[in-house]
Tab-separated table of N, CA and C in Angstrom:
chain	number	residue	atom	x	y	z
A	1	ALA	N	73.983	-160.139	37.795
A	1	ALA	CA	74.127	-158.605	38.064
A	1	ALA	C	72.720	-157.728	38.452
A	2	LEU	N	71.627	-158.910	38.047
A	2	LEU	CA	70.164	-158.034	38.094
A	2	LEU	C	69.899	-158.179	39.319
A	3	ARG	N	70.191	-159.521	40.188
A	3	ARG	CA	69.914	-159.295	41.876
A	3	ARG	C	70.580	-158.303	42.408
A	4	GLN	N	71.241	-157.326	41.775
A	4	GLN	CA	71.622	-156.113	42.742
A	4	GLN	C	70.977	-154.769	41.987
A	5	THR	N	70.048	-155.088	41.402
A	5	THR	CA	68.899	-154.177	40.695
A	5	THR	C	69.620	-152.363	40.093
A	6	PRO	N	70.374	-153.029	39.044
A	6	PRO	CA	71.210	-151.867	38.221
A	6	PRO	C	70.182	-151.163	37.929
A	7	THR	N	70.741	-150.008	37.500
A	7	THR	CA	70.075	-148.752	36.872
A	7	THR	C	69.983	-148.832	35.744
A	8	ILE	N	71.308	-149.249	34.932
A	8	ILE	CA	71.487	-149.476	33.724
A	8	ILE	C	72.122	-150.673	33.571
A	9	VAL	N	72.366	-151.888	32.597
A	9	VAL	CA	73.223	-152.848	32.439
A	9	VAL	C	73.888	-152.316	30.889
A	10	ALA	N	74.868	-152.832	31.094
A	10	ALA	CA	75.729	-152.131	29.834
A	10	ALA	C	76.818	-153.155	29.483
A	11	PRO	N	76.385	-154.365	28.668
A	11	PRO	CA	77.009	-155.581	28.148
A	11	PRO	C	78.296	-155.488	27.392
A	12	GLY	N	78.309	-154.287	26.585
A	12	GLY	CA	79.341	-153.673	25.738
A	12	GLY	C	78.867	-154.268	24.642
A	13	GLU	N	79.918	-154.591	23.134
A	13	GLU	CA	79.456	-154.695	22.105
A	13	GLU	C	78.585	-156.357	21.971
A	14	THR	N	77.458	-156.342	21.414
A	14	THR	CA	76.937	-157.296	20.788
A	14	THR	C	77.495	-157.634	19.440
A	15	ARG	N	77.820	-159.359	19.345
A	15	ARG	CA	78.303	-159.727	18.164
A	15	ARG	C	77.294	-160.909	17.893
A	16	ALA	N	77.115	-161.557	18.843
A	16	ALA	CA	76.112	-162.800	18.465
A	16	ALA	C	75.461	-163.206	19.172
A	17	ALA	N	75.211	-164.680	19.652
A	17	ALA	CA	74.092	-165.246	20.264
A	17	ALA	C	73.503	-164.391	21.756
A	18	GLU	N	74.859	-163.783	22.703
A	18	GLU	CA	74.380	-162.790	23.401
A	18	GLU	C	73.143	-161.828	23.398
A	19	ALA	N	72.741	-161.666	22.362
A	19	ALA	CA	71.894	-160.652	22.084
A	19	ALA	C	70.667	-161.204	22.633
A	20	GLY	N	70.702	-162.622	22.831
A	20	GLY	CA	69.259	-163.138	23.416
A	20	GLY	C	69.355	-162.823	24.853
A	21	ALA	N	70.234	-163.155	25.635
A	21	ALA	CA	70.214	-162.745	27.142
A	21	ALA	C	70.184	-161.008	27.314
A	22	ILE	N	70.951	-160.582	26.523
A	22	ILE	CA	70.315	-158.673	26.489
A	22	ILE	C	68.855	-158.784	26.249
A	23	LEU	N	68.399	-159.176	25.292
A	23	LEU	CA	66.865	-158.955	24.936
A	23	LEU	C	66.314	-159.294	26.114
A	24	THR	N	66.495	-160.269	26.745
A	24	THR	CA	65.653	-160.816	27.860
A	24	THR	C	65.901	-159.748	29.061
A	25	VAL	N	66.870	-159.140	29.351
A	25	VAL	CA	67.328	-158.123	30.383
A	25	VAL	C	66.453	-156.812	30.257
A	26	ALA	N	66.281	-156.542	28.591
A	26	ALA	CA	65.826	-155.433	28.408
A	26	ALA	C	63.636	-155.733	28.558
A	27	VAL	N	63.376	-156.725	28.140
A	27	VAL	CA	62.061	-157.192	28.454
A	27	VAL	C	61.912	-157.478	29.594
A	28	SER	N	62.865	-157.559	30.947
A	28	SER	CA	62.200	-157.557	32.321
A	28	SER	C	62.110	-156.378	32.935
A	29	GLY	N	62.326	-155.254	31.987
A	29	GLY	CA	62.100	-153.826	32.410
A	29	GLY	C	63.700	-152.896	32.839
A	30	HIS	N	64.552	-153.644	32.746
A	30	HIS	CA	65.756	-152.800	32.690
A	30	HIS	C	66.303	-152.062	31.703
A	31	ALA	N	66.943	-150.973	31.895
A	31	ALA	CA	67.314	-150.107	31.111
A	31	ALA	C	68.930	-150.819	30.478
A	32	VAL	N	69.092	-150.626	29.253
A	32	VAL	CA	70.109	-151.735	28.608
A	32	VAL	C	70.762	-150.586	27.440
A	33	ILE	N	72.251	-150.492	27.609
A	33	ILE	CA	72.697	-149.819	26.652
A	33	ILE	C	74.026	-151.092	25.884
A	34	THR	N	73.679	-151.361	24.593
A	34	THR	CA	74.584	-152.065	24.215
A	34	THR	C	75.388	-151.388	22.445
A	35	THR	N	76.138	-151.922	21.822
A	35	THR	CA	76.741	-151.535	20.788
A	35	THR	C	76.857	-152.550	19.764
A	36	LEU	N	76.713	-152.460	18.555
A	36	LEU	CA	76.946	-153.323	17.446
A	36	LEU	C	77.514	-152.861	16.222
A	37	HIS	N	77.799	-153.440	15.263
A	37	HIS	CA	78.376	-152.590	13.867
A	37	HIS	C	77.130	-152.704	12.926
A	38	ALA	N	76.596	-151.959	12.405
A	38	ALA	CA	75.733	-152.092	11.062
A	38	ALA	C	75.550	-150.758	10.422
A	39	LYS	N	75.076	-150.573	9.225
A	39	LYS	CA	75.190	-149.500	8.081
A	39	LYS	C	74.162	-148.149	8.701
A	40	SER	N	72.810	-148.670	9.425
A	40	SER	CA	72.185	-147.755	9.605
A	40	SER	C	71.191	-148.019	10.691
A	41	CYS	N	70.512	-146.762	11.341
A	41	CYS	CA	69.650	-147.637	12.310
A	41	CYS	C	68.891	-148.582	12.234
A	42	LEU	N	68.063	-148.593	11.232
A	42	LEU	CA	67.084	-149.708	10.611
A	42	LEU	C	68.254	-151.210	10.744
A	43	ALA	N	69.332	-151.061	10.044
A	43	ALA	CA	70.169	-152.237	9.873
A	43	ALA	C	70.705	-152.690	11.417
A	44	ALA	N	70.691	-152.067	12.203
A	44	ALA	CA	71.237	-151.872	13.659
A	44	ALA	C	69.993	-152.878	14.522
A	45	ILE	N	68.729	-152.439	14.439
A	45	ILE	CA	67.615	-153.460	15.048
A	45	ILE	C	67.567	-154.504	14.619
A	46	GLN	N	67.714	-154.566	13.254
A	46	GLN	CA	67.335	-155.970	12.442
A	46	GLN	C	68.602	-156.781	12.558
A	47	ARG	N	70.154	-156.397	12.623
A	47	ARG	CA	71.177	-157.110	13.011
A	47	ARG	C	70.698	-157.561	14.547
A	48	PHE	N	70.491	-156.905	15.690
A	48	PHE	CA	70.255	-157.061	17.006
A	48	PHE	C	69.362	-158.578	17.021
A	49	ALA	N	68.392	-158.396	16.354
A	49	ALA	CA	67.284	-159.538	16.042
A	49	ALA	C	68.044	-160.678	15.567
A	50	ASP	N	69.023	-160.673	14.509
A	50	ASP	CA	69.385	-161.720	14.158
A	50	ASP	C	70.497	-162.519	15.008
A	51	CYS	N	70.938	-161.556	15.555
A	51	CYS	CA	71.870	-162.117	16.783
A	51	CYS	C	71.060	-162.657	17.850
A	52	ALA	N	70.118	-162.023	18.247
A	52	ALA	CA	69.320	-162.942	19.373
A	52	ALA	C	68.669	-164.213	18.853
A	53	ALA	N	68.451	-164.149	17.748
A	53	ALA	CA	68.063	-165.635	17.291
A	53	ALA	C	68.872	-166.565	16.658
A	54	MET	N	70.212	-166.264	16.669
A	54	MET	CA	71.149	-167.317	16.508
A	54	MET	C	70.666	-168.744	16.992
A	55	PRO	N	71.395	-169.909	16.470
A	55	PRO	CA	71.492	-170.961	17.313
A	55	PRO	C	72.296	-170.999	18.546
A	56	GLY	N	71.612	-171.372	19.818
A	56	GLY	CA	72.191	-171.516	21.079
A	56	GLY	C	71.774	-169.983	21.780
A	57	ALA	N	71.107	-169.120	21.103
A	57	ALA	CA	71.129	-167.804	21.676
A	57	ALA	C	69.947	-168.386	23.004
A	58	TYR	N	69.995	-167.369	23.988
A	58	TYR	CA	69.021	-167.610	25.159
A	58	TYR	C	67.797	-167.133	24.602
A	59	VAL	N	66.834	-167.866	25.082
A	59	VAL	CA	65.355	-167.908	25.087
A	59	VAL	C	64.975	-167.521	23.396
A	60	TYR	N	65.838	-166.774	22.559
A	60	TYR	CA	65.100	-166.376	21.203
A	60	TYR	C	65.765	-167.116	19.878
A	61	ALA	N	66.614	-168.148	20.458
A	61	ALA	CA	67.184	-169.231	19.179
A	61	ALA	C	66.245	-169.870	18.417
A	62	GLY	N	66.176	-169.194	17.055
A	62	GLY	CA	65.574	-169.858	16.117
A	62	GLY	C	64.203	-169.322	16.114
A	63	ARG	N	63.853	-168.005	16.775
A	63	ARG	CA	62.617	-167.052	16.664
A	63	ARG	C	62.732	-165.591	16.430
A	64	ARG	N	63.439	-165.505	15.096
A	64	ARG	CA	63.835	-163.990	14.778
A	64	ARG	C	62.804	-163.158	14.870
A	65	ASP	N	61.616	-163.556	14.559
A	65	ASP	CA	60.439	-162.490	14.623
A	65	ASP	C	60.210	-162.044	15.887
A	66	ASN	N	59.996	-163.023	16.792
A	66	ASN	CA	59.767	-162.850	18.073
A	66	ASN	C	60.925	-161.800	18.876
A	67	ALA	N	62.058	-162.134	18.247
A	67	ALA	CA	63.170	-161.406	18.753
A	67	ALA	C	62.872	-159.765	18.359
A	68	LEU	N	62.675	-159.556	16.889
A	68	LEU	CA	62.627	-158.164	16.422
A	68	LEU	C	61.400	-157.447	17.029
A	69	GLU	N	60.343	-158.384	17.431
A	69	GLU	CA	58.946	-157.660	18.247
A	69	GLU	C	59.371	-156.992	19.356
A	70	ASP	N	59.965	-158.048	19.818
A	70	ASP	CA	60.595	-157.904	21.379
A	70	ASP	C	61.505	-156.708	21.486
A	71	ALA	N	62.366	-156.734	20.928
A	71	ALA	CA	63.323	-155.593	20.689
A	71	ALA	C	62.726	-154.248	20.277
A	72	CYS	N	61.663	-154.141	19.327
A	72	CYS	CA	61.403	-152.905	18.844
A	72	CYS	C	60.551	-152.378	20.041
A	73	ASP	N	59.647	-153.482	21.039
A	73	ASP	CA	58.751	-152.848	22.010
A	73	ASP	C	59.522	-152.693	23.343
A	74	ASN	N	60.945	-153.195	23.605
A	74	ASN	CA	61.266	-153.022	24.667
A	74	ASN	C	62.659	-151.972	24.798
A	75	LEU	N	63.143	-151.771	23.550
A	75	LEU	CA	64.432	-150.969	23.397
A	75	LEU	C	63.878	-149.623	22.926
A	76	ASP	N	64.584	-148.598	23.373
A	76	ASP	CA	63.477	-147.082	22.898
A	76	ASP	C	64.303	-146.447	21.685
A	77	VAL	N	65.615	-146.357	21.766
A	77	VAL	CA	66.236	-145.386	20.898
A	77	VAL	C	67.432	-145.976	20.303
A	78	VAL	N	67.993	-145.919	19.170
A	78	VAL	CA	68.890	-146.455	17.901
A	78	VAL	C	69.515	-145.070	17.625
A	79	ILE	N	71.131	-144.936	18.073
A	79	ILE	CA	72.072	-144.143	17.651
A	79	ILE	C	72.724	-144.622	16.910
A	80	HIS	N	73.092	-144.202	15.775
A	80	HIS	CA	74.062	-144.652	14.460
A	80	HIS	C	74.866	-143.402	14.610
A	81	LEU	N	76.351	-143.959	14.418
A	81	LEU	CA	77.771	-143.102	14.603
A	81	LEU	C	78.255	-143.697	13.027
A	82	GLU	N	78.967	-142.607	12.432
A	82	GLU	CA	79.769	-142.674	11.265
A	82	GLU	C	80.897	-142.178	11.468
A	83	LYS	N	82.094	-142.432	10.907
A	83	LYS	CA	83.305	-141.770	10.683
A	83	LYS	C	83.430	-140.868	9.548
A	84	LEU	N	83.881	-139.564	9.769
A	84	LEU	CA	84.702	-138.803	8.761
A	84	LEU	C	85.909	-138.208	9.216
A	85	GLY	N	86.958	-138.334	8.540
A	85	GLY	CA	88.369	-137.771	8.364
A	85	GLY	C	88.703	-138.340	9.595
A	86	GLY	N	88.466	-139.691	10.404
A	86	GLY	CA	88.948	-140.321	11.322
A	86	GLY	C	88.348	-139.855	12.709
A	87	ARG	N	86.952	-138.538	12.566
A	87	ARG	CA	86.154	-138.622	13.325
A	87	ARG	C	85.044	-139.083	13.704
A	88	ARG	N	84.321	-139.360	14.899
A	88	ARG	CA	83.102	-140.162	14.807
A	88	ARG	C	81.989	-139.140	14.740
A	89	TYR	N	80.868	-139.025	14.310
A	89	TYR	CA	79.952	-138.280	14.595
A	89	TYR	C	78.759	-138.959	14.419
A	90	VAL	N	77.444	-138.457	15.149
A	90	VAL	CA	76.344	-139.042	15.019
A	90	VAL	C	75.630	-138.998	13.844
A	91	SER	N	74.905	-139.886	13.123
A	91	SER	CA	74.852	-139.563	11.565
A	91	SER	C	73.027	-140.122	12.168
A	92	GLY	N	72.640	-140.664	12.785
A	92	GLY	CA	70.989	-140.679	12.716
A	92	GLY	C	70.828	-141.079	14.388
A	93	VAL	N	69.338	-140.733	14.447
A	93	VAL	CA	68.900	-141.133	15.966
A	93	VAL	C	67.509	-141.428	15.852
A	94	ALA	N	66.952	-142.659	16.097
A	94	ALA	CA	65.295	-143.119	15.780
A	94	ALA	C	65.044	-143.666	16.986
A	95	LEU	N	63.958	-143.413	17.142
A	95	LEU	CA	63.304	-143.862	18.242
A	95	LEU	C	62.412	-145.216	17.982
A	96	LEU	N	62.310	-146.321	18.419
A	96	LEU	CA	61.645	-147.348	18.055
A	96	LEU	C	60.129	-147.829	18.735
A	97	ASP	N	59.435	-147.894	17.940
A	97	ASP	CA	57.899	-147.655	17.953
A	97	ASP	C	57.338	-149.050	17.452
A	98	GLY	N	57.672	-150.172	18.037
A	98	GLY	CA	56.902	-151.601	17.722
A	98	GLY	C	57.131	-152.013	16.496
A	99	VAL	N	56.413	-152.980	15.951
A	99	VAL	CA	56.823	-153.261	14.435
A	99	VAL	C	55.349	-153.056	13.673
A	100	GLU	N	55.541	-153.165	12.467
A	100	GLU	CA	54.378	-153.465	11.586
A	100	GLU	C	54.635	-154.454	10.707
A	101	ARG	N	53.323	-155.210	10.512
A	101	ARG	CA	53.559	-156.435	9.564
A	101	ARG	C	53.399	-156.148	7.762
A	102	GLN	N	54.711	-156.701	7.273
A	102	GLN	CA	54.605	-156.496	5.740
A	102	GLN	C	54.756	-157.951	5.378
A	103	ALA	N	53.693	-158.206	4.379
A	103	ALA	CA	54.345	-159.685	3.784
A	103	ALA	C	54.153	-160.700	5.327
A	104	ALA	N	53.572	-160.725	5.844
A	104	ALA	CA	53.681	-161.781	7.191
A	104	ALA	C	54.877	-161.591	7.834
A	105	ARG	N	55.660	-160.795	7.876
A	105	ARG	CA	57.237	-160.684	8.598
A	105	ARG	C	57.059	-159.167	9.336
A	106	PRO	N	57.256	-159.155	10.491
A	106	PRO	CA	57.599	-157.924	11.047
A	106	PRO	C	58.585	-157.037	10.815
A	107	ARG	N	58.328	-155.849	10.554
A	107	ARG	CA	59.474	-154.457	10.156
A	107	ARG	C	59.149	-153.519	11.480
A	108	PRO	N	60.506	-153.164	11.677
A	108	PRO	CA	60.768	-152.183	12.939
A	108	PRO	C	59.980	-150.978	11.968
A	109	ARG	N	59.240	-150.415	13.140
A	109	ARG	CA	58.436	-148.700	13.070
A	109	ARG	C	59.674	-148.034	13.629
A	110	LEU	N	60.391	-147.292	12.854
A	110	LEU	CA	61.470	-146.210	13.374
A	110	LEU	C	60.947	-144.705	13.478
A	111	VAL	N	61.231	-144.041	14.221
A	111	VAL	CA	60.589	-142.711	13.970
A	111	VAL	C	61.888	-141.858	13.946
A	112	SER	N	62.230	-141.215	12.987
A	112	SER	CA	63.560	-140.619	12.852
A	112	SER	C	63.557	-139.150	13.763
A	113	LEU	N	64.679	-138.920	14.426
A	113	LEU	CA	64.590	-138.000	15.169
A	113	LEU	C	65.570	-136.776	14.611
A	114	VAL	N	66.673	-137.316	13.890
A	114	VAL	CA	67.954	-136.918	13.556
A	114	VAL	C	68.528	-137.952	12.409
A	115	GLU	N	68.597	-136.692	11.261
A	115	GLU	CA	69.539	-137.064	10.070
A	115	GLU	C	70.381	-136.612	9.877
A	116	VAL	N	71.603	-137.022	9.390
A	116	VAL	CA	72.672	-136.002	9.031
A	116	VAL	C	73.211	-136.300	7.469
A	117	ASP	N	73.650	-135.241	6.880
A	117	ASP	CA	74.047	-135.163	5.277
A	117	ASP	C	75.222	-134.345	5.440
A	118	LEU	N	76.089	-134.765	4.068
A	118	LEU	CA	77.045	-133.685	3.971
A	118	LEU	C	76.651	-133.004	2.780
A	119	ASP	N	77.209	-131.809	2.964
A	119	ASP	CA	76.965	-130.683	1.921
A	119	ASP	C	78.181	-130.706	1.096
A	120	ALA	N	77.794	-129.805	-0.306
A	120	ALA	CA	78.914	-129.773	-0.901
A	120	ALA	C	80.188	-129.585	-0.656
A	121	GLU	N	80.398	-128.949	0.706
A	121	GLU	CA	81.673	-128.718	1.099
A	121	GLU	C	82.350	-129.700	2.103
A	122	GLY	N	81.328	-130.621	2.272
A	122	GLY	CA	81.979	-131.706	3.130
A	122	GLY	C	81.208	-131.232	4.661
A	123	GLN	N	80.507	-130.534	4.749
A	123	GLN	CA	80.223	-129.940	6.355
A	123	GLN	C	78.927	-131.082	6.260
A	124	LEU	N	78.742	-131.222	7.636
A	124	LEU	CA	77.773	-132.056	8.423
A	124	LEU	C	76.418	-131.289	8.343
A	125	VAL	N	75.395	-131.253	8.105
A	125	VAL	CA	74.161	-130.766	7.849
A	125	VAL	C	72.937	-132.006	8.810
A	126	TRP	N	72.791	-131.016	9.610
A	126	TRP	CA	71.624	-131.890	11.008
A	126	TRP	C	70.103	-131.626	10.304
A	127	HIS	N	69.732	-132.717	10.191
A	127	HIS	CA	67.943	-132.477	10.108
A	127	HIS	C	67.432	-133.090	11.314
A	128	CYS	N	67.037	-132.269	12.076
A	128	CYS	CA	66.205	-132.713	13.114
A	128	CYS	C	64.540	-132.790	13.075
A	129	ALA	N	64.006	-133.619	13.559
A	129	ALA	CA	62.586	-133.807	13.520
A	129	ALA	C	62.082	-133.391	14.648
A	130	ALA	N	62.991	-133.289	16.043
A	130	ALA	CA	62.603	-133.125	17.001
A	130	ALA	C	63.444	-132.341	18.018
A	131	ARG	N	63.074	-131.916	19.304
A	131	ARG	CA	63.972	-131.022	20.282
A	131	ARG	C	63.537	-131.071	21.277
A	132	ALA	N	64.713	-131.002	22.323
A	132	ALA	CA	64.152	-131.500	23.442
A	132	ALA	C	63.900	-129.923	24.624
A	133	VAL	N	62.838	-130.077	25.114
A	133	VAL	CA	62.577	-128.788	25.824
A	133	VAL	C	62.179	-129.317	27.392
A	134	GLY	N	63.096	-129.082	28.158
A	134	GLY	CA	63.198	-129.746	29.517
A	134	GLY	C	63.061	-130.956	29.524
A	135	ASP	N	61.964	-131.921	29.828
A	135	ASP	CA	62.052	-133.143	30.258
A	135	ASP	C	60.842	-133.417	28.941
A	136	ALA	N	60.751	-132.704	28.057
A	136	ALA	CA	59.337	-133.322	27.058
A	136	ALA	C	60.494	-133.311	25.438
A	137	LEU	N	59.910	-134.173	24.560
A	137	LEU	CA	60.699	-134.033	23.564
A	137	LEU	C	59.511	-133.731	22.356
A	138	LEU	N	59.576	-132.706	21.719
A	138	LEU	CA	58.711	-131.949	20.919
A	138	LEU	C	58.727	-132.146	19.387
């Protein structure tokens, strides 16, 4: 597929060792869109790295820290969805900004753009840390 110079590579749901190949595509400079199941934006990027480092994974097998660093350097945005009353909604949007080292292990550095809470009446309350103006994110 990469020889056809795609604009976006969308491999579908990431569940296991295929994350290593998906991450290799992102590291090569291609735009990648994929999904996976996780409880938050932070948990999603950590789970992606765990999958990329599974035994038999392409390039990253057994190298979880390297997978996490490359994912945080080469993927841009994590969007988290939740379900409420049978409907899905965006519950968080975060930019990936590399990793920070804590206790000798890398930890994703996330810049939260949007977080959603439920108020007392069960209505969604959006907390936006940024807004789009033209092509700029302020």
